[in-house]
Short mmCIF file of C-alpha atoms and ligand atoms in Angstrom, two decimals:
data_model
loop_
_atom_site.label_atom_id
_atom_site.label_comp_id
_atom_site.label_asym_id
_atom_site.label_seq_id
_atom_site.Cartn_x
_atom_site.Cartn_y
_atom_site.Cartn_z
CA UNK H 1 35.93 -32.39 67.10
CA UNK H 2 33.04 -29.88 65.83
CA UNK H 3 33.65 -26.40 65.90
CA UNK H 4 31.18 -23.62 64.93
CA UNK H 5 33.02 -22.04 62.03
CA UNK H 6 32.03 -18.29 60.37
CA UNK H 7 33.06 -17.80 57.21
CA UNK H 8 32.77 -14.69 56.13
CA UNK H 9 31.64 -13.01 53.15
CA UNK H 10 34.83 -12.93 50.90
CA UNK H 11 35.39 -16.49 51.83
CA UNK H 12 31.97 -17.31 49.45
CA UNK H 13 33.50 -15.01 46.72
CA UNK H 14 36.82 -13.92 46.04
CA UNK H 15 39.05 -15.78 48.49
CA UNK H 16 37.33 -19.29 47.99
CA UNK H 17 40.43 -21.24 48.46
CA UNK H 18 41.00 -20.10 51.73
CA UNK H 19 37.64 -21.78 52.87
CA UNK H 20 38.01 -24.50 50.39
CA UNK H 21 41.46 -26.04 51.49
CA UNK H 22 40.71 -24.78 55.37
CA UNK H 23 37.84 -27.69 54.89
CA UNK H 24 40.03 -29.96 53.40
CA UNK H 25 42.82 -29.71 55.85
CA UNK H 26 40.52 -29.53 58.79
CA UNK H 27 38.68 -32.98 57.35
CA UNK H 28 42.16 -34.07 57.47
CA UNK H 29 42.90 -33.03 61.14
CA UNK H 30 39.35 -34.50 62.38
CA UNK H 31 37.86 -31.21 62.73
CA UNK H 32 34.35 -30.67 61.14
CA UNK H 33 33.73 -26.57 60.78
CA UNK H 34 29.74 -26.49 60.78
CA UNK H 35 28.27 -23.08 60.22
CA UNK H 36 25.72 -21.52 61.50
CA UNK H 37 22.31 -22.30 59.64
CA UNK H 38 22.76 -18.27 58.69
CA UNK H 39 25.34 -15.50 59.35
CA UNK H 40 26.05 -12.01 57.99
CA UNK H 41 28.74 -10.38 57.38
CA UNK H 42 31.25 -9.42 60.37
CA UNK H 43 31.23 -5.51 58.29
CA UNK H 44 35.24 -6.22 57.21
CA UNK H 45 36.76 -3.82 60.54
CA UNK H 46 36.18 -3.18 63.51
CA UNK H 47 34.80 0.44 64.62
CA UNK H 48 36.06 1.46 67.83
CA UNK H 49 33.43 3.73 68.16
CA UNK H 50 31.13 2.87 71.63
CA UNK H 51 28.03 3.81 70.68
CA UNK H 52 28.44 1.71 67.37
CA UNK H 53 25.77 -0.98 68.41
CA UNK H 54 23.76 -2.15 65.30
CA UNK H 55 26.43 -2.91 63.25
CA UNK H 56 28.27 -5.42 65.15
CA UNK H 57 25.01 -7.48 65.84
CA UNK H 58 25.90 -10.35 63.00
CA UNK H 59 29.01 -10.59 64.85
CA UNK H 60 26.98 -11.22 67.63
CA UNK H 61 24.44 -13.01 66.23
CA UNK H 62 27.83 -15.73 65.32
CA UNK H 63 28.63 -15.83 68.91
CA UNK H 64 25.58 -16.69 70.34
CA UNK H 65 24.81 -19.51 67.75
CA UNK H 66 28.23 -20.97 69.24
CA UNK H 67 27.23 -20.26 72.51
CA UNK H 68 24.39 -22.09 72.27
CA UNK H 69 26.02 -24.94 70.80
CA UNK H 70 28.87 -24.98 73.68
CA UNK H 71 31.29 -25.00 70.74
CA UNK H 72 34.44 -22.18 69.94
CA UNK H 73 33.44 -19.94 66.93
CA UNK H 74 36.18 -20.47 64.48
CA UNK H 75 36.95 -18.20 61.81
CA UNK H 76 39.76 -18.18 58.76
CA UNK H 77 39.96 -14.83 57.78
CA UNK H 78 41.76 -12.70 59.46
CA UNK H 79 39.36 -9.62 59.42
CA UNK H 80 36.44 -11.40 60.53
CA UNK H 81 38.30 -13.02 63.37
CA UNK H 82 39.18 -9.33 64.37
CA UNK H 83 36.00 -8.06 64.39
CA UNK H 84 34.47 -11.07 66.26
CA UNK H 85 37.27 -11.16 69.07
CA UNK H 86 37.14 -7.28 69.77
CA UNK H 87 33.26 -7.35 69.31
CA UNK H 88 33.35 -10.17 72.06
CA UNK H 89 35.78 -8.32 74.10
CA UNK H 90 33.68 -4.99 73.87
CA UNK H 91 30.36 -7.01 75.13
CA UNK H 92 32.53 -8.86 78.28
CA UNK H 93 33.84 -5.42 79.44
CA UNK H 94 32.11 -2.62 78.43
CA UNK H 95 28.33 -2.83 80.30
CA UNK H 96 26.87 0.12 78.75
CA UNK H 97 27.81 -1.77 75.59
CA UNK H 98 26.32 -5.03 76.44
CA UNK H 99 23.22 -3.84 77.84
CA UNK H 100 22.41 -1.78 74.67
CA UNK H 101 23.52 -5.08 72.57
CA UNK H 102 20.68 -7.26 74.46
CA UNK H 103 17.95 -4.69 74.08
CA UNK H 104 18.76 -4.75 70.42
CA UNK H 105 18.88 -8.81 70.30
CA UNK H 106 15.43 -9.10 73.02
CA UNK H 107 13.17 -7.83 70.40
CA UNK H 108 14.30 -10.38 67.47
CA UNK H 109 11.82 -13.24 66.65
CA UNK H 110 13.36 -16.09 68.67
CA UNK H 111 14.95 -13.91 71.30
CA UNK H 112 18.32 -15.46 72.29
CA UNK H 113 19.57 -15.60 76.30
CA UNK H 114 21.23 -12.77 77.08
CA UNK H 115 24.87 -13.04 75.50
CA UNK H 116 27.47 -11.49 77.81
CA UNK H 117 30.72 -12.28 76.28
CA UNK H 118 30.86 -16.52 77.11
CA UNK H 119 32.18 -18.01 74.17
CA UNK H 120 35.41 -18.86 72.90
CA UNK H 121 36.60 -17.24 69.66
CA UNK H 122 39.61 -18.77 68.05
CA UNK H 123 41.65 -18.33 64.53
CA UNK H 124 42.47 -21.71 62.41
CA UNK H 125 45.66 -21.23 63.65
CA UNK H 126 45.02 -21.14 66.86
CA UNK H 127 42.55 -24.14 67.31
CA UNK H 128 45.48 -25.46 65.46
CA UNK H 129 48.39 -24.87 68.01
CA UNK H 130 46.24 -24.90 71.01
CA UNK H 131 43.37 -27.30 70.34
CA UNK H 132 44.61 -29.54 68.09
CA UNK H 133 48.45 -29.54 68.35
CA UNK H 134 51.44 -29.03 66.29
CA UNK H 135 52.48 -32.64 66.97
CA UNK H 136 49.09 -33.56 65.66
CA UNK H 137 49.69 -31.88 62.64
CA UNK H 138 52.97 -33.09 62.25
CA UNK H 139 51.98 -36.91 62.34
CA UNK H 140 49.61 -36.44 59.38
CA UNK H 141 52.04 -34.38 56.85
CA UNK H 142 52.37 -36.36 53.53
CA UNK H 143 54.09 -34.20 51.53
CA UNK H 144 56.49 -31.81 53.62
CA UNK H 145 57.35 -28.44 52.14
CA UNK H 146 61.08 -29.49 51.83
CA UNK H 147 62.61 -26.64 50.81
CA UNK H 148 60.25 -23.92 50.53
CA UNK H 149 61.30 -20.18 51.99
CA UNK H 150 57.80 -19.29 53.45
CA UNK H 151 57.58 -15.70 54.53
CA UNK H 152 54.61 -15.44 56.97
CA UNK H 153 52.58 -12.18 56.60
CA UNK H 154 50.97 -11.37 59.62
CA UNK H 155 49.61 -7.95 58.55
CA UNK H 156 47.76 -5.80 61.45
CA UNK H 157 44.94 -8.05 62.06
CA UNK H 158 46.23 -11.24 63.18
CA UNK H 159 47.79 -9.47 66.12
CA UNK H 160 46.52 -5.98 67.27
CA UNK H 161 45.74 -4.93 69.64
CA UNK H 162 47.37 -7.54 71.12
CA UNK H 163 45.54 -7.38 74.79
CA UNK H 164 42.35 -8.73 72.97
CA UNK H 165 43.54 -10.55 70.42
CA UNK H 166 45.94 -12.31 72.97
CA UNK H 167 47.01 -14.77 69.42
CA UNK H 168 50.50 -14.15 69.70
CA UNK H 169 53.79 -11.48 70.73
CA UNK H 170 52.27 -8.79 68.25
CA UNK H 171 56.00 -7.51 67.71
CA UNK H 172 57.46 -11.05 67.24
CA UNK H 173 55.19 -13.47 66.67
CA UNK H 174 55.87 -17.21 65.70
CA UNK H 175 52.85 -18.95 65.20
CA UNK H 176 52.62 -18.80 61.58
CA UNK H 177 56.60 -20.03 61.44
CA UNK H 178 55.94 -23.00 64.07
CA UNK H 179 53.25 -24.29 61.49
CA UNK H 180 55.11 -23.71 58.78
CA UNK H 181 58.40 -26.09 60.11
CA UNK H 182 55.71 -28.17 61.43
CA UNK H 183 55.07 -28.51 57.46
CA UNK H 184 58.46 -28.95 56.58
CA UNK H 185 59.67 -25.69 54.74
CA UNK H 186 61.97 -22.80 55.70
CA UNK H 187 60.27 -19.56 57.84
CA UNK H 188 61.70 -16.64 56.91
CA UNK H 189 61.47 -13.80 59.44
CA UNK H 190 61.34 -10.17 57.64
CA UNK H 191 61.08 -6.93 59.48
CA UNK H 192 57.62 -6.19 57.40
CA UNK H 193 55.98 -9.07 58.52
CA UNK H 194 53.67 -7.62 61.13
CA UNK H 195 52.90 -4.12 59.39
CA UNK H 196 49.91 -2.92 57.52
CA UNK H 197 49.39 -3.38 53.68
CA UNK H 198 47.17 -0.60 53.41
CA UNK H 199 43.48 -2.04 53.89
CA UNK H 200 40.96 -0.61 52.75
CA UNK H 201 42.37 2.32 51.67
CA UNK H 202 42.89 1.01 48.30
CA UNK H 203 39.87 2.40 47.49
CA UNK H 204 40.42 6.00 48.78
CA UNK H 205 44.25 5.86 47.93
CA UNK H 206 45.97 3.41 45.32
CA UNK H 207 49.02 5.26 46.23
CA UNK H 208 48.97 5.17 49.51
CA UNK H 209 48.45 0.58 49.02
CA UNK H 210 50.59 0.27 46.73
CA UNK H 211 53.59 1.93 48.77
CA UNK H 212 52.69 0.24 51.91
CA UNK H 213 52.17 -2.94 49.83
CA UNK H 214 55.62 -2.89 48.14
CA UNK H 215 57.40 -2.26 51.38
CA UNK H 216 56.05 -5.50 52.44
CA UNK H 217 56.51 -7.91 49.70
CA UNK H 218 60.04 -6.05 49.29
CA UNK H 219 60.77 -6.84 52.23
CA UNK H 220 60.07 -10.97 52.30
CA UNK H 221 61.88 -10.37 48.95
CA UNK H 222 65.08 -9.09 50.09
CA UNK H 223 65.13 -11.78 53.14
CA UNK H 224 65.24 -14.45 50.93
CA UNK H 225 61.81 -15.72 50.60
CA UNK H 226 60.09 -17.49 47.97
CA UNK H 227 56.91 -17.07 48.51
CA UNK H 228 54.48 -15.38 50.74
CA UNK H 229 51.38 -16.76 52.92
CA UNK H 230 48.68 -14.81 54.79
CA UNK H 231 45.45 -15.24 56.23
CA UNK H 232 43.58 -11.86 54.84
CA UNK H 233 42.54 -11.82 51.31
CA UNK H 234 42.63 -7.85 51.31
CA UNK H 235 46.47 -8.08 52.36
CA UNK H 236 46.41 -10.71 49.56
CA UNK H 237 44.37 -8.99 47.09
CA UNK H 238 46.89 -5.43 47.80
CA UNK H 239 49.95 -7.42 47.51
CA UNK H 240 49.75 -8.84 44.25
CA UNK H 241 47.69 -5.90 42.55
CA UNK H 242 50.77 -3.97 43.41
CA UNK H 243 52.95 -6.44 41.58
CA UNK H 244 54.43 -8.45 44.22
CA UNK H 245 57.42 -10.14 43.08
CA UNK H 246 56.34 -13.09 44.96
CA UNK H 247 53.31 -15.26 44.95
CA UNK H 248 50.94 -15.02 48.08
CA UNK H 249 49.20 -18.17 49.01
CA UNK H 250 46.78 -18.53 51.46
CA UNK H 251 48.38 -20.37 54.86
CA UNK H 252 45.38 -23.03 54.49
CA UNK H 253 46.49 -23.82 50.72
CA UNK H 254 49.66 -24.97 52.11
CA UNK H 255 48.53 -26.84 54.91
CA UNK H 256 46.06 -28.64 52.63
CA UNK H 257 49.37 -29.49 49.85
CA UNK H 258 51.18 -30.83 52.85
CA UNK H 259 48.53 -33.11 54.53
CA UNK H 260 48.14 -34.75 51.09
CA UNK H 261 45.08 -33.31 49.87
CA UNK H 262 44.87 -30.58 48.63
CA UNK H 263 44.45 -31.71 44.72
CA UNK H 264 41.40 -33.81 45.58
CA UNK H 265 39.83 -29.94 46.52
CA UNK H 266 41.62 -28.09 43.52
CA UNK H 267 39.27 -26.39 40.86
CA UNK H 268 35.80 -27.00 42.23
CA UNK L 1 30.33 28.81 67.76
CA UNK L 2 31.98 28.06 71.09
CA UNK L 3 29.87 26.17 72.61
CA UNK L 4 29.36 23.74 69.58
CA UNK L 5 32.88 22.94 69.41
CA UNK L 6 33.11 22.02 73.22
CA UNK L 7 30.10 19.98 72.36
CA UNK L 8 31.52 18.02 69.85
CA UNK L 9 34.72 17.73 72.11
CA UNK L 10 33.25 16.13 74.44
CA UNK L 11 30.70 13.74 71.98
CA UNK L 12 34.80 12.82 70.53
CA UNK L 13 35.52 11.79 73.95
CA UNK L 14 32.76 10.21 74.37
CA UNK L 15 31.96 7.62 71.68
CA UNK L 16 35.84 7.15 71.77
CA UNK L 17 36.40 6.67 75.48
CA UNK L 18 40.18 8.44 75.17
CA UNK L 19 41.44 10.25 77.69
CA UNK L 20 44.00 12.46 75.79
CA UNK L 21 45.73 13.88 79.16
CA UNK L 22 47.69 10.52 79.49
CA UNK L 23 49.11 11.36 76.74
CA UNK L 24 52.79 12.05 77.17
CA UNK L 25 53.86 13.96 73.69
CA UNK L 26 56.49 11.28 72.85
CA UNK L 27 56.10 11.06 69.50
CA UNK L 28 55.65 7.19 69.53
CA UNK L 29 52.33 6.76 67.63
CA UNK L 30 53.42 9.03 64.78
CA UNK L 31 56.47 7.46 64.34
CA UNK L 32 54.77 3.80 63.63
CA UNK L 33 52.12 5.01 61.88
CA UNK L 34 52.45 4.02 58.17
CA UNK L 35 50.48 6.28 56.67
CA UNK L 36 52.48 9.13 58.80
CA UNK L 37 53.77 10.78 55.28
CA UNK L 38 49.82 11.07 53.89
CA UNK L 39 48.69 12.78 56.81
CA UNK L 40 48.60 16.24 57.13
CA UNK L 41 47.96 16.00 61.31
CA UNK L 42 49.50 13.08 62.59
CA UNK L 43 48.17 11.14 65.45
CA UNK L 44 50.13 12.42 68.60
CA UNK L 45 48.68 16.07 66.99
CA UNK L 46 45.07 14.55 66.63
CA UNK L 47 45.56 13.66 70.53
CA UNK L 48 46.59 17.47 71.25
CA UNK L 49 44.19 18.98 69.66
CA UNK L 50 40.90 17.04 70.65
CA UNK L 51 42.48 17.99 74.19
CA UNK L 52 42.98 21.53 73.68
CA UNK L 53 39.72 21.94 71.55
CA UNK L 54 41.35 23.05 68.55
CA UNK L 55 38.43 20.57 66.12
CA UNK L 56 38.38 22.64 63.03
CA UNK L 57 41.51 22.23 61.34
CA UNK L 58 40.78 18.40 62.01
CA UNK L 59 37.41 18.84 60.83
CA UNK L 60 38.64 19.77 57.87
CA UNK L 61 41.66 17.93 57.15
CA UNK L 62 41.69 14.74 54.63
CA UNK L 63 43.95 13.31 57.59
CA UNK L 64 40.52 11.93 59.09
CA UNK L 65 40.58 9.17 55.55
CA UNK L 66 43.95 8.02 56.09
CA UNK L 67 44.19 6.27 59.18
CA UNK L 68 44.09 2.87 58.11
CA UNK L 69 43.13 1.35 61.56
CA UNK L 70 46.30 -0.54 61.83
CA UNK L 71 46.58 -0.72 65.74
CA UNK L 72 49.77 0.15 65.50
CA UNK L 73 49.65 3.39 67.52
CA UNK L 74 47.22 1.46 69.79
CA UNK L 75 49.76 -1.12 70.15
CA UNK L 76 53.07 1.04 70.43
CA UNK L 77 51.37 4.00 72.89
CA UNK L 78 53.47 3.38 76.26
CA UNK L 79 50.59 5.54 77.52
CA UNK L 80 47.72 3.31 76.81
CA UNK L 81 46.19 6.49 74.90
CA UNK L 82 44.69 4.85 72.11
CA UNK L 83 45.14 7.32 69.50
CA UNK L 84 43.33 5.97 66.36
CA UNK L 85 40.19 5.99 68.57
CA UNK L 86 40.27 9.40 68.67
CA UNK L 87 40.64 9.78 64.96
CA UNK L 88 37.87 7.22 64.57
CA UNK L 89 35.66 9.41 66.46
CA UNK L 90 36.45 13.03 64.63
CA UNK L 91 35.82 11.10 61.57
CA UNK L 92 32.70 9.53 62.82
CA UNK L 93 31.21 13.47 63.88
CA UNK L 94 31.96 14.44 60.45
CA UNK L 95 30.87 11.18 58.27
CA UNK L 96 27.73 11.13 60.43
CA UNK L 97 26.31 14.66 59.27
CA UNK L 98 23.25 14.88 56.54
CA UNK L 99 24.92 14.45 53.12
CA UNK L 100 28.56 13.69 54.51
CA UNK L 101 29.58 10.43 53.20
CA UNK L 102 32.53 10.16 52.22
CA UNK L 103 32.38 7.76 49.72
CA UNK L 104 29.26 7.23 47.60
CA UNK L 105 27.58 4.29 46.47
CA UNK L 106 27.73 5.73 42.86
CA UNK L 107 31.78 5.75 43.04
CA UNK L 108 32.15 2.36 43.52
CA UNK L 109 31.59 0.98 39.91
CA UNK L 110 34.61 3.58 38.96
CA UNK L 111 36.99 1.66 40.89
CA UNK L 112 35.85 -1.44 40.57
CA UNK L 113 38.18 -4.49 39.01
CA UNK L 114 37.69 -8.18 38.75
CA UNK L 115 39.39 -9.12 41.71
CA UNK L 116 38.50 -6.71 44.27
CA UNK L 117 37.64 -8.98 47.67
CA UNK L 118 34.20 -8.17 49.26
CA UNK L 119 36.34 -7.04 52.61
CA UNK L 120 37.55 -4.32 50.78
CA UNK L 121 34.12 -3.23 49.89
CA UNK L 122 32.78 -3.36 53.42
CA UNK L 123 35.77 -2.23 54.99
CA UNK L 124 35.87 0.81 53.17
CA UNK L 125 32.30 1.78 53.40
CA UNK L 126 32.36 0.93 57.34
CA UNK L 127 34.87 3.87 57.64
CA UNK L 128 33.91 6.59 55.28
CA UNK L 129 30.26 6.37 55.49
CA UNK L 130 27.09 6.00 57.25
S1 LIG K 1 45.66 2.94 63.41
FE1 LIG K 1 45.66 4.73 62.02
S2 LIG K 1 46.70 6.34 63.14
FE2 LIG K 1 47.16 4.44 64.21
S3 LIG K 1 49.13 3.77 63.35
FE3 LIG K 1 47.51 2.77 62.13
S4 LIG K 1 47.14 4.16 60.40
FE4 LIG K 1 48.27 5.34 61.95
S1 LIG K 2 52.34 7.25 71.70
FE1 LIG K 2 50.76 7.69 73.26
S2 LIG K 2 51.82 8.90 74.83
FE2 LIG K 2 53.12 8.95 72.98
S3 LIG K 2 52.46 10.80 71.85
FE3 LIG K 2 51.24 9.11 71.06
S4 LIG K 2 49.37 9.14 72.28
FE4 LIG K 2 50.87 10.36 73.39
#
């Protein structure tokens, strides 16, 4: 299977593992993620704004080049899969929206067909459970995580608002725990799991992170867990910078380990 | 003076497409909001206020920087109200003036460390400047 696959600009930088072992594991699965021959950056949230127009066209811009290829558009991290899905939601139901979107795109070089909302957008862990199947995955595990208390950290992304994201029961999800028995190790549910770790306001408020950061890796803590995995290298990045008792992994980093291959991809 | 604020009322309603008379006053959004104890107006009162035109105070009011676009009060509202679009939008009017940026190129190498993802970079600016 060949799935147009965005990765985002973190994923090139700072959070290479996540696209690193997300290859590896999808190699392993018999899914090639081919990129688009160029892609900018999804702008890390979503602005709900609707006369924000300009700067959701490289979100756009991703679509299309999936559209055109009659493939999903794939993405890994969970910000960039936000932004994509609501930007795609905002173009198939808001008109005002669209039509200002396609006077923007009709006067690049190359103008692409009028996009109105048509492709499919889906997280890793959805073409996963959906596309290619838990049973799949299960065949090809080499090394299950026998014994391993995996707290899943959903965060706000994954989920919300849950009418467009449409991933998952934002107040009790179970995707991320089906994969991980799937796997072979331990979920362990935690009352945390689907709340904020602060974003981006880090920047504006340290305080403010690290508080809503503890409360989260606390709270995997207390339930047992040994370790924590997420999809979002800012709820990564504010969980350990606020001294997380635990380690966070990335969910792909796992799934790579337990297919068998994730130290052919360590340390390039 | 008067008619400026109803002005910018109505450009709030407009780029956030609320409608804050569904609102019901229960309480709900400000009660999942995590950043509820950094706020000085909490999001039921931004949803009040835009309604009964009282802008300045929110104008004004650091509250506009702490919403950490979390869906959660989009999520939880039985009402379908939306309330962080609201905020979104106050912020927006203000961020959106000459010389109103809230954060500033130039603070950036300040805060700066070796493992700060790119997200965080773009995140932030998307929201507190333009
Ligand atoms: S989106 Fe903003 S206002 Fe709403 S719950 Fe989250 S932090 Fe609070
Ligand atoms: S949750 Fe919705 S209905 Fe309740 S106070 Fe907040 S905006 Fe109003």
């Amino acid at each position: 299977m060949k799935v147009t696959y965005f990765p985002g600009c973190t994923l090139r930088t700072k959070a290479k593992e996540l696209d690193r072992y997300a290859h590896a594991a999808c190699n392993a699965l018999g899914v090639e993620l081919v990129e688009p021959d160029t892609w900018q950056c999804c702008g890390g949230v979503f602005s709900y704004a609707k006369d924000e127009i300009a700067s959701k066209l490289p979100s756009v811009r991703a679509l299309i080049d999936a559209r055109d290829k009659n493939e999903p558009l794939v993405t890994v991290c969970s910000a960039c899969h936000n932004v994509i899905k609501q930007t795609n939601h905002q173009i198939k139901t808001d008109a005002d929206f669209a039509f200002r979107m396609n006077n923007y795109l009709a006067q690049e070089k190359d103008a692409p067909a009028p996009y109105n909302g048509e492709t499919k957008v889906l997280h890793l862990l959805e073409l996963i459970r959906d596309e290619i199947g838990f049973d799949k995955v299960a065949e090809k595990v080499q090394k299950p995580l026998t014994g391993k208390k995996i707290a899943a950290y959903y965060g706000c992304l994954l989920l919300r608002p849950s009418k467009t994201m449409q991933m998952d029961d934002p107040e009790n999800p179970k995707i991320i725990e089906d994969l991980i028995r799937v796997l072979g190790g331990e979920p362990v549910i935690y009352p945390a799991r689907n709340e904020c770790c602060g974003g981006y306001i880090a920047l504006e408020d340290a305080e403010s992170a690290k508080k809503r950061s503890n409360s989260i890796s606390d709270s995997a803590a207390a339930h047992g867990a040994d370790m924590i995995i997420t999809a979002c290298p800012l709820c990564r990045y504010n969980l350990i910078k606020n001294g997380s008792k635990l380690p966070v992994v990335y969910f792909t980093e796992l799934l790579a380990e337990a297919l068998g291959v994730k130290e052919d991809n360590d340390g390039e | 003076m008067e008619n400026k604020n109803e002005r910018r009322r109505e450009e709030i309603l407009r780029i956030s497409g609320v409608n804050p008379r569904k609102c019901m006053k229960c309480g709900k959004c400000s009660a999942t909001c995590p950043s509820y104890d950094e706020m000085e107006y909490h999001p039921h009162e931004f949803v009040y206020m835009v309604e009964s035109g009282e802008l300045a105070p929110l104008l004004e009011s650091k509250s506009i920087y702490k919403c950490l676009t979390c869906f959660a009060c989009v999520e939880r509202c039985p009402r379908g109200v939306e309330p962080a679009k609201l905020i979104e939008a106050v912020r927006l009017t203000v961020i959106r003036e000459k010389g109103a940026n809230h954060l500033k190129a130039d603070d950036i190498p300040a805060k700066l460390d070796e493992e700060i993802p790119q997200q965080l970079l773009m995140s932030a600016f998307r929201k507190y400047s333009k």
